[in-house]
PDB file of C-alpha atoms in Angstrom:
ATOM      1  CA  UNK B   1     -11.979  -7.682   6.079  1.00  0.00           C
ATOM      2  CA  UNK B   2      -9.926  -8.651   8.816  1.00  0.00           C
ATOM      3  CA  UNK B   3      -5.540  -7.674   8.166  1.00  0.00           C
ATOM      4  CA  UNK B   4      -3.412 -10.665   7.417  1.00  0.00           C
ATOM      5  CA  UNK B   5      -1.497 -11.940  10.473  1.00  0.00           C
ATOM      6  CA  UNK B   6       2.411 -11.610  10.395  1.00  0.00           C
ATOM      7  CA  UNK B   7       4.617 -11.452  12.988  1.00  0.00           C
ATOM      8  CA  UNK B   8       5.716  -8.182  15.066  1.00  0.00           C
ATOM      9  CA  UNK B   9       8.945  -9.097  14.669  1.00  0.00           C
ATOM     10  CA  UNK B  10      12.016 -11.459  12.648  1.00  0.00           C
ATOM     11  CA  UNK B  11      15.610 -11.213  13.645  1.00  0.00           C
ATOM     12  CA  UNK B  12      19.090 -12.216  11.954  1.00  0.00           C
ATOM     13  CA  UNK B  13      22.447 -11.635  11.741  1.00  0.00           C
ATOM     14  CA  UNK B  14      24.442 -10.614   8.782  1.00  0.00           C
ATOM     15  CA  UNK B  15      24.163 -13.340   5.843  1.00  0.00           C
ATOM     16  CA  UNK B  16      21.645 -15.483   7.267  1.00  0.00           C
ATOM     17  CA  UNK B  17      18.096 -16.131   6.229  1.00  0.00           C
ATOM     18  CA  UNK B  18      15.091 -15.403   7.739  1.00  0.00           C
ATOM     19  CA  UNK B  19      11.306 -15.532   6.676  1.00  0.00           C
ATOM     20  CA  UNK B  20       8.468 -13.405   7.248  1.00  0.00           C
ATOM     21  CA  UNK B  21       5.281 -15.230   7.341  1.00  0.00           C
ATOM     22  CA  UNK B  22       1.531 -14.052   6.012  1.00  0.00           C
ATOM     23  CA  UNK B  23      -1.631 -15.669   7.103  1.00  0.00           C
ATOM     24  CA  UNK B  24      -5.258 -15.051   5.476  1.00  0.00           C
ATOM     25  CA  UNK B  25      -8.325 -17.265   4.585  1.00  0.00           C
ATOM     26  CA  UNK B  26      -9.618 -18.553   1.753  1.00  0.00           C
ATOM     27  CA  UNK B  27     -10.967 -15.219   0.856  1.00  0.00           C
ATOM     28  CA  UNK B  28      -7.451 -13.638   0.135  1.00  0.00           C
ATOM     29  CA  UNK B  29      -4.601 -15.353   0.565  1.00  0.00           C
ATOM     30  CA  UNK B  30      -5.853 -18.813  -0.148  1.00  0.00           C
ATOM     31  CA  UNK B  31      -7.921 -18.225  -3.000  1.00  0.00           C
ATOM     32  CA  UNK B  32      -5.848 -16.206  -5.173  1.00  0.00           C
ATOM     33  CA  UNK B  33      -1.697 -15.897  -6.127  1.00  0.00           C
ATOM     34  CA  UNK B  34      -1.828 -12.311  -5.870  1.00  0.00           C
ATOM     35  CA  UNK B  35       0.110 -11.674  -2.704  1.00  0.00           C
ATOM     36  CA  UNK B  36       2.723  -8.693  -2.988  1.00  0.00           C
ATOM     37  CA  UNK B  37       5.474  -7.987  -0.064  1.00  0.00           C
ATOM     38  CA  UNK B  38       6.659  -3.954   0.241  1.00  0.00           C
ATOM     39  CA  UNK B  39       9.634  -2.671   2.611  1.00  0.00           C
ATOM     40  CA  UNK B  40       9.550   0.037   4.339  1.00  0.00           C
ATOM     41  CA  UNK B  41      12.223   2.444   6.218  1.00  0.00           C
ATOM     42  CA  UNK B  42      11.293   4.597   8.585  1.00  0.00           C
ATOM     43  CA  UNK B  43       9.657   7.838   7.400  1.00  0.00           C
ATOM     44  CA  UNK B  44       9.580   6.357   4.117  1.00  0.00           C
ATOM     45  CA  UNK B  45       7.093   5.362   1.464  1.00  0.00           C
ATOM     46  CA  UNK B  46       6.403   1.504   0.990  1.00  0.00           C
ATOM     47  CA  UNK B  47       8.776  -0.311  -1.535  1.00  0.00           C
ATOM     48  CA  UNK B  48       7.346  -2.543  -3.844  1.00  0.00           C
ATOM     49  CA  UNK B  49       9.619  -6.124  -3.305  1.00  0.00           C
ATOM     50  CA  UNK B  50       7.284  -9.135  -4.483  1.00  0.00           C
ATOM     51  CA  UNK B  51       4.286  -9.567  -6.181  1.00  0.00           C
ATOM     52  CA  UNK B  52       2.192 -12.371  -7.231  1.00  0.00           C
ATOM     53  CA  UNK B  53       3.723 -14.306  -4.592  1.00  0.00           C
ATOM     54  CA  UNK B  54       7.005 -14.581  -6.008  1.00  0.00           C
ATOM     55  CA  UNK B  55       7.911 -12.399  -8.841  1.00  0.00           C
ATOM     56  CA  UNK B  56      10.454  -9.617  -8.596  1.00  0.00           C
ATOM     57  CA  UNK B  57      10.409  -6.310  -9.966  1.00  0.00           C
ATOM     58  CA  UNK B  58      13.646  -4.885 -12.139  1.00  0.00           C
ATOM     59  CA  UNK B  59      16.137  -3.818  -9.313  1.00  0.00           C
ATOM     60  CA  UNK B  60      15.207  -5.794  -6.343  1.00  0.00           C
ATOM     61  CA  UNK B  61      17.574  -8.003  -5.331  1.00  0.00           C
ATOM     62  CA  UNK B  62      17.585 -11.656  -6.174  1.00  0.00           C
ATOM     63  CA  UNK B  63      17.899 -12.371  -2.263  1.00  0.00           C
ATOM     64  CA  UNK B  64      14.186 -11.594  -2.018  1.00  0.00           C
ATOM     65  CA  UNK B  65      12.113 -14.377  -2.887  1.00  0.00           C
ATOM     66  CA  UNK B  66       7.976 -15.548  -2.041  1.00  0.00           C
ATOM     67  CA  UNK B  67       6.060 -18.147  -1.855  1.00  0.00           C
ATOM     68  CA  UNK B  68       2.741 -19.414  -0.708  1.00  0.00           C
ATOM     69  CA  UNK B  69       1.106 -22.507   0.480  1.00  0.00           C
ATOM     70  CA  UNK B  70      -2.649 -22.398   1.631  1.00  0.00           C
ATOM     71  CA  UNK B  71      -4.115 -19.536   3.202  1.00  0.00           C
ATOM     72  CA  UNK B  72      -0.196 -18.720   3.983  1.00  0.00           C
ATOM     73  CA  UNK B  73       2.262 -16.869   1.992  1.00  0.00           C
ATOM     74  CA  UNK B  74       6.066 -16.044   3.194  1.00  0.00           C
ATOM     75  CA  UNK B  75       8.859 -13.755   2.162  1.00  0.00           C
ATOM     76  CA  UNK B  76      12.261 -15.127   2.850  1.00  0.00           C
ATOM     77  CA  UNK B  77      15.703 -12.731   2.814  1.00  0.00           C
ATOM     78  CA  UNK B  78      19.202 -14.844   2.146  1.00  0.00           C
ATOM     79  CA  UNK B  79      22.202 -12.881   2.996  1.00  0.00           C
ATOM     80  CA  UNK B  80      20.751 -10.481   5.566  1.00  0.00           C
ATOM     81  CA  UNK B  81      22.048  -7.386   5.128  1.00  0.00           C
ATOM     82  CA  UNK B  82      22.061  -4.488   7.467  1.00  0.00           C
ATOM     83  CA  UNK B  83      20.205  -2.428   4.851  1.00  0.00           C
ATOM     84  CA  UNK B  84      17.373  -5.057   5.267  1.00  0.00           C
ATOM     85  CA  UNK B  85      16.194  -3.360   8.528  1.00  0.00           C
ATOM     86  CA  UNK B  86      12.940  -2.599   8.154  1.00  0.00           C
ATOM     87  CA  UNK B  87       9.129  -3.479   8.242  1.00  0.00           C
ATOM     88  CA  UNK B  88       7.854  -5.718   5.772  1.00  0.00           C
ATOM     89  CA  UNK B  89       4.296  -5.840   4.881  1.00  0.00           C
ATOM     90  CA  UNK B  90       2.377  -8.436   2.896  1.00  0.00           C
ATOM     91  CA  UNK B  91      -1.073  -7.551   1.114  1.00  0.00           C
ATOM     92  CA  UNK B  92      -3.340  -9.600  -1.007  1.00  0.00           C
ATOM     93  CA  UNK B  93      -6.231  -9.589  -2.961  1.00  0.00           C
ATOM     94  CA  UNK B  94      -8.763 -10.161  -1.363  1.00  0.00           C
ATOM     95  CA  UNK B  95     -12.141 -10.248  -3.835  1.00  0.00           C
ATOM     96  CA  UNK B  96     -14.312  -7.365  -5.288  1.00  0.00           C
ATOM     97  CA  UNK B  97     -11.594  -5.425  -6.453  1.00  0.00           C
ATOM     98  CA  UNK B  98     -10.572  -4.698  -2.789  1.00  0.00           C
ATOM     99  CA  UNK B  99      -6.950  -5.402  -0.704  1.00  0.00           C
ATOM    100  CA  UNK B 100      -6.082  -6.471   2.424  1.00  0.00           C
ATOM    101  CA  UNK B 101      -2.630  -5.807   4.345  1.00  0.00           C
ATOM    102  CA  UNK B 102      -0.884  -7.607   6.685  1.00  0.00           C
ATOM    103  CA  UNK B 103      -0.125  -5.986  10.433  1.00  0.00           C
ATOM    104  CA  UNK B 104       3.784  -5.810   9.541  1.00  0.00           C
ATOM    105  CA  UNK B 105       6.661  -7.348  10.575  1.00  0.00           C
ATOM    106  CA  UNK B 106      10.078  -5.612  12.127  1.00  0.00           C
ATOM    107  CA  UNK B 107      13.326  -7.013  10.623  1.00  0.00           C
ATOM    108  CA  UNK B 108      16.117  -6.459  12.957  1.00  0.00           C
ATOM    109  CA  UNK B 109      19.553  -6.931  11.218  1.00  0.00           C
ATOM    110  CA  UNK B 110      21.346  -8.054  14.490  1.00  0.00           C
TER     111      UNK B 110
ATOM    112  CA  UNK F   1      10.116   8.100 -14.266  1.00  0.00           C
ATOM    113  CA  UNK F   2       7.500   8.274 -12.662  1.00  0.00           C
ATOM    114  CA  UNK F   3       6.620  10.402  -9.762  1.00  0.00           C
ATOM    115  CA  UNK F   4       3.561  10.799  -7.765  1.00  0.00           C
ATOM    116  CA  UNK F   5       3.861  13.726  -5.612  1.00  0.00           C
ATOM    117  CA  UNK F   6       1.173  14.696  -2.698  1.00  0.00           C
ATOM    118  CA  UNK F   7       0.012  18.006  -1.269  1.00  0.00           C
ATOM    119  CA  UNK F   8       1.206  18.844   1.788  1.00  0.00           C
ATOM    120  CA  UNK F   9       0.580  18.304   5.711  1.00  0.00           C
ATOM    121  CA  UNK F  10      -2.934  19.579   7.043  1.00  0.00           C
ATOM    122  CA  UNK F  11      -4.329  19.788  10.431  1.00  0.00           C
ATOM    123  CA  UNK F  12      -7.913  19.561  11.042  1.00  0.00           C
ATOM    124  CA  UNK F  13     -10.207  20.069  13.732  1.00  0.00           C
ATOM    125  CA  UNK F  14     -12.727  17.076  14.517  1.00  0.00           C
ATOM    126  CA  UNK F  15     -15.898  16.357  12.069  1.00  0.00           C
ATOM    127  CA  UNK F  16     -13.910  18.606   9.278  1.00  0.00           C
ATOM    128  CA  UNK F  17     -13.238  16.865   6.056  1.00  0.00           C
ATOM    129  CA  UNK F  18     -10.068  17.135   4.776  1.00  0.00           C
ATOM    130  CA  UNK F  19      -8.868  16.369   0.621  1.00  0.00           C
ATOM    131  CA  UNK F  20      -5.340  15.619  -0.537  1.00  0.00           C
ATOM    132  CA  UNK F  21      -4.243  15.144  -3.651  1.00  0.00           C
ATOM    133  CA  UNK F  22      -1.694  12.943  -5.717  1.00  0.00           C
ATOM    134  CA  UNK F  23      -0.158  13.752  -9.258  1.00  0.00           C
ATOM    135  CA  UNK F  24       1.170  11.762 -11.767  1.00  0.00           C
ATOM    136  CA  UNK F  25       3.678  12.392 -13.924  1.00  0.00           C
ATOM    137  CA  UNK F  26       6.262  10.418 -16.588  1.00  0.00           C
ATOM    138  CA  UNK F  27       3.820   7.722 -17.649  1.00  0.00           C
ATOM    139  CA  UNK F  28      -0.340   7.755 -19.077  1.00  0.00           C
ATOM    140  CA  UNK F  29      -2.250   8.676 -16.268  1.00  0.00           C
ATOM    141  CA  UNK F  30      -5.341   7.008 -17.452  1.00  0.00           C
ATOM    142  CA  UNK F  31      -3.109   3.324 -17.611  1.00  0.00           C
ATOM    143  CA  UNK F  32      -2.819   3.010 -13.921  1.00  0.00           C
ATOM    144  CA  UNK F  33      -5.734   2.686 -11.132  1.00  0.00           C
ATOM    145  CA  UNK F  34      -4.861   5.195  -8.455  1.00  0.00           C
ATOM    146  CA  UNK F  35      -4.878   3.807  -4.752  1.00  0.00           C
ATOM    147  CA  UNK F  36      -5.085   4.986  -1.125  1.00  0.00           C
ATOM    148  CA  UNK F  37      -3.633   3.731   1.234  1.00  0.00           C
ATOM    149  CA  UNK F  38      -2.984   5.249   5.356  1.00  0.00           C
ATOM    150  CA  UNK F  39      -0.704   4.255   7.966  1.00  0.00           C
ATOM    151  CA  UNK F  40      -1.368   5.018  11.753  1.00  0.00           C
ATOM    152  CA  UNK F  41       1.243   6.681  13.859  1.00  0.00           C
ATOM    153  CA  UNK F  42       3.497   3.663  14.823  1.00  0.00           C
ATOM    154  CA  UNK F  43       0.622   1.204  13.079  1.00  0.00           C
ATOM    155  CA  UNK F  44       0.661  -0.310   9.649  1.00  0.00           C
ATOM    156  CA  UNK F  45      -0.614  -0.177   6.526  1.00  0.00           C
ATOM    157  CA  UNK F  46      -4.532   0.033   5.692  1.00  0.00           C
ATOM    158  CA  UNK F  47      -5.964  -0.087   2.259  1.00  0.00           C
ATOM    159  CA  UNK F  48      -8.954   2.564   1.867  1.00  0.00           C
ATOM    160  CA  UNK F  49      -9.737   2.198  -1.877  1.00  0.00           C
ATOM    161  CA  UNK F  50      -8.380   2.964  -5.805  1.00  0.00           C
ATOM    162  CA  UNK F  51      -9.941   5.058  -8.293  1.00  0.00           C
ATOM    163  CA  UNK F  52      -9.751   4.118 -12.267  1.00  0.00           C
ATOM    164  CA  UNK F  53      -8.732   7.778 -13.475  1.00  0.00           C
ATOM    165  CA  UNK F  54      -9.410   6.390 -17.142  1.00  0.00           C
ATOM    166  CA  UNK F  55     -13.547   6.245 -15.855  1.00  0.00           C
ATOM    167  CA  UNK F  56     -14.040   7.981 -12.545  1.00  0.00           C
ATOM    168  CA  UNK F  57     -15.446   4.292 -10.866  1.00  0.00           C
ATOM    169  CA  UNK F  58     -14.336   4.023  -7.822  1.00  0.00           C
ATOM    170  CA  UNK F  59     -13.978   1.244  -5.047  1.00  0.00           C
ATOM    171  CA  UNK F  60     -13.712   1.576  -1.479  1.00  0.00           C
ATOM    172  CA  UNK F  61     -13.519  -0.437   2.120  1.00  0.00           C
ATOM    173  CA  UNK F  62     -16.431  -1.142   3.448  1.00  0.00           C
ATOM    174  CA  UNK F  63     -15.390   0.876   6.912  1.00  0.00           C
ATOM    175  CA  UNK F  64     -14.723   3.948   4.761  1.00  0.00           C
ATOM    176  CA  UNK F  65     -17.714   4.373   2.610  1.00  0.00           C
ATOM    177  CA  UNK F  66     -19.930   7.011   3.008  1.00  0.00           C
ATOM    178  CA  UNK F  67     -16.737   8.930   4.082  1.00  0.00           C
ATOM    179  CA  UNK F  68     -14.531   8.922   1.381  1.00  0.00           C
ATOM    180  CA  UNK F  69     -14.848  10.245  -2.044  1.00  0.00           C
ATOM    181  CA  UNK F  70     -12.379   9.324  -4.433  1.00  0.00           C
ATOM    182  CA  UNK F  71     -12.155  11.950  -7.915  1.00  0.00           C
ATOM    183  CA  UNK F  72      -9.458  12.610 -10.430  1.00  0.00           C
ATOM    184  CA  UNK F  73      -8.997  15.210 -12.510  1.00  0.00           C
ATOM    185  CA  UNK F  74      -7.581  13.887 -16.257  1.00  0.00           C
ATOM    186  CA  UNK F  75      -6.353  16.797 -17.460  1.00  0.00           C
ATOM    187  CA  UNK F  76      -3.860  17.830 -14.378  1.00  0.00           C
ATOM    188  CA  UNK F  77      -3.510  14.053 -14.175  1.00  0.00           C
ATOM    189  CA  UNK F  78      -4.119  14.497 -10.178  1.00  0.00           C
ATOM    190  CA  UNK F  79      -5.941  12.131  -8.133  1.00  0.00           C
ATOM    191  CA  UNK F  80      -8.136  13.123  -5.122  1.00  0.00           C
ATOM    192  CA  UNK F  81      -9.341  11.715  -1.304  1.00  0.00           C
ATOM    193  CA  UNK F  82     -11.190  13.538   0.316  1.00  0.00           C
ATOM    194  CA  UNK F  83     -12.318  12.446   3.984  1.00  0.00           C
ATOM    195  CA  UNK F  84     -15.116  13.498   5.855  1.00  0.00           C
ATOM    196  CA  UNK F  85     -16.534  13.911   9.658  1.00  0.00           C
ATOM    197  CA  UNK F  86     -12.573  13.169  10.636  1.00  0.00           C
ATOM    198  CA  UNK F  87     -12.011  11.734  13.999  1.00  0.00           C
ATOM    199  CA  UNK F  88      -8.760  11.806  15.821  1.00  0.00           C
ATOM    200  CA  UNK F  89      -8.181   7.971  14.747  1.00  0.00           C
ATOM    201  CA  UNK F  90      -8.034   9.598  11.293  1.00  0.00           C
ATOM    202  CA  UNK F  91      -4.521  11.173  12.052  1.00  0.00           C
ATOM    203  CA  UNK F  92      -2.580   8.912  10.086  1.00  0.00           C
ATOM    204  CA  UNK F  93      -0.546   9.601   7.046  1.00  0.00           C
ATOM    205  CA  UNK F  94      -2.212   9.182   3.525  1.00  0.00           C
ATOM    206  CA  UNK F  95      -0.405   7.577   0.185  1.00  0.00           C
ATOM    207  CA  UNK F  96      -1.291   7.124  -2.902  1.00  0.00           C
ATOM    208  CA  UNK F  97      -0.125   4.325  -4.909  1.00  0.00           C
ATOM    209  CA  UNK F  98      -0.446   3.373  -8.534  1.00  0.00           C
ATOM    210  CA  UNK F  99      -1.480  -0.033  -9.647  1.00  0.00           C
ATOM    211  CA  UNK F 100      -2.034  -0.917 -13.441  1.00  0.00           C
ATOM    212  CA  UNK F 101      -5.251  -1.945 -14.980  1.00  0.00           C
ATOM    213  CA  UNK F 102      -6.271  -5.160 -14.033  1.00  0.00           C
ATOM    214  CA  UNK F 103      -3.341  -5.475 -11.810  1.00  0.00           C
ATOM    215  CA  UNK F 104      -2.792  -6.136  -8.282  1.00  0.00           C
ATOM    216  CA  UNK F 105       0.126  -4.720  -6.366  1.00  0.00           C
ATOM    217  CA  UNK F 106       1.443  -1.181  -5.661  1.00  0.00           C
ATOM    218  CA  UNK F 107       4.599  -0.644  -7.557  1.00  0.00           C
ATOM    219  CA  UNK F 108       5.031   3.293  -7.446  1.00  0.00           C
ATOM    220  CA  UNK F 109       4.311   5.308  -4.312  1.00  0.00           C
ATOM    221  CA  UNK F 110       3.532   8.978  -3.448  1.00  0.00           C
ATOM    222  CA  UNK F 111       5.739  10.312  -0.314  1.00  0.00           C
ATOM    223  CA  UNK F 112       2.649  10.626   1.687  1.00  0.00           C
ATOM    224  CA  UNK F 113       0.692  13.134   3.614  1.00  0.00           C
ATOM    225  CA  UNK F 114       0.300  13.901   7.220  1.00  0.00           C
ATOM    226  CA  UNK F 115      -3.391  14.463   8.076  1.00  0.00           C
ATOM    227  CA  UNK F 116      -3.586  15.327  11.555  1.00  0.00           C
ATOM    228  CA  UNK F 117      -7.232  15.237  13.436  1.00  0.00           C
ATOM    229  CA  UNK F 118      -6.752  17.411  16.929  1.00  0.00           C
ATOM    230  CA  UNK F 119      -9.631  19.774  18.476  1.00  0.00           C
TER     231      UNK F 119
END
């Protein structure tokens, strides 16, 4: 299993959008909508933002949202906030009852 | 709520094995596949395997096994990982995460332990 491919790193200022792209194969991302999207601070335990591609769990904010198309699934933030600094990782599915994480992405709040 | 809380740091010497745990608490232990996951120094996340505590099956990634071993114990509702022959690319920290039954992401996660592989 080879880790998803995001980007090292997304920038924005305050109240704009940005999106954090996730590329697999037809093996993970492609072939099933079971992509989830966690946030984490430094020193910090992964947060749980998005899962199966775009549903949000009680308490996350509605500026989260996912989608996927192909063998590529993305995670886009509206109304950057400062508090959004952080990685972002995606992870999928990926067959056999095993997972597969993206590399991470750092969000710098500009 | 729920919690899952880990043991503390360890340091370990190279080809030691080292075991942390993870326990559960504020929902039914045996409803929620128990995952591992490690994270590098500076690098990201890596999924190693889950355990169902309801059975005992395990599952693991294929660069782990023969390494890992993955137990639970139902009646302390704990989870286990245990890694063996470390190396000092093993010095990474170690969470678990709960997923439910049949489910697929990782929506409650232990603070994570420090495993550090030095001779």
């Amino acid at each position: 299993q080879s880790a998803l491919t995001q980007p090292a790193s997304v920038s924005g200022s305050p109240g704009q959008s940005i999106t954090i792209s996730c590329t697999g194969t037809s093996s993970d991302v492609g072939n099933y909508n079971f992509v989830s999207w966690y946030q984490q601070h430094p020193g910090k335990a992964p947060k749980l933002m998005i899962y199966e591609g775009s549903e949000r769990p009680s308490g996350v904010s509605n500026r989260f949202s996912g989608s996927k198309s192909g063998n590529t699934a993305s995670l886009t933030i509206s109304g950057l906030q400062a508090e959004d600094e952080a990685d972002y990782y995606c992870c999928s599915y990926a067959g056999s009852f095993t997972f597969v994480f993206g590399g991470g992405t750092k969000l710098t709040v500009l | 709520q729920v919690h899952l809380v880990q043991s503390g740091a360890e340091v370990k010497k190279p080809g030691a094995s080292v075991k942390v745990s993870c326990k559960a608490s504020g929902y039914t232990f045996t409803d929620y596949y128990i995952h591992w996951v490690r994270q590098a120094p500076g690098q990201g996340l890596e999924w190693m395997g889950w355990i169902n505590p309801n059975s005992g099956g395990t599952n693991s990634a294929q660069r782990f096994q023969g390494r890992v071993t993955m137990t639970r114990d139902r009646s302390i509702s704990t989870a286990y990982l245990e890694l063996s022959s470390l190396r000092s690319d093993d010095t990474a920290v170690y969470f678990c995460a709960r997923v439910v039954t049949r489910g697929t992401h990782f929506d409650y996660w232990g603070q994570g332990t420090l495993v550090s592989v030095s001779s």
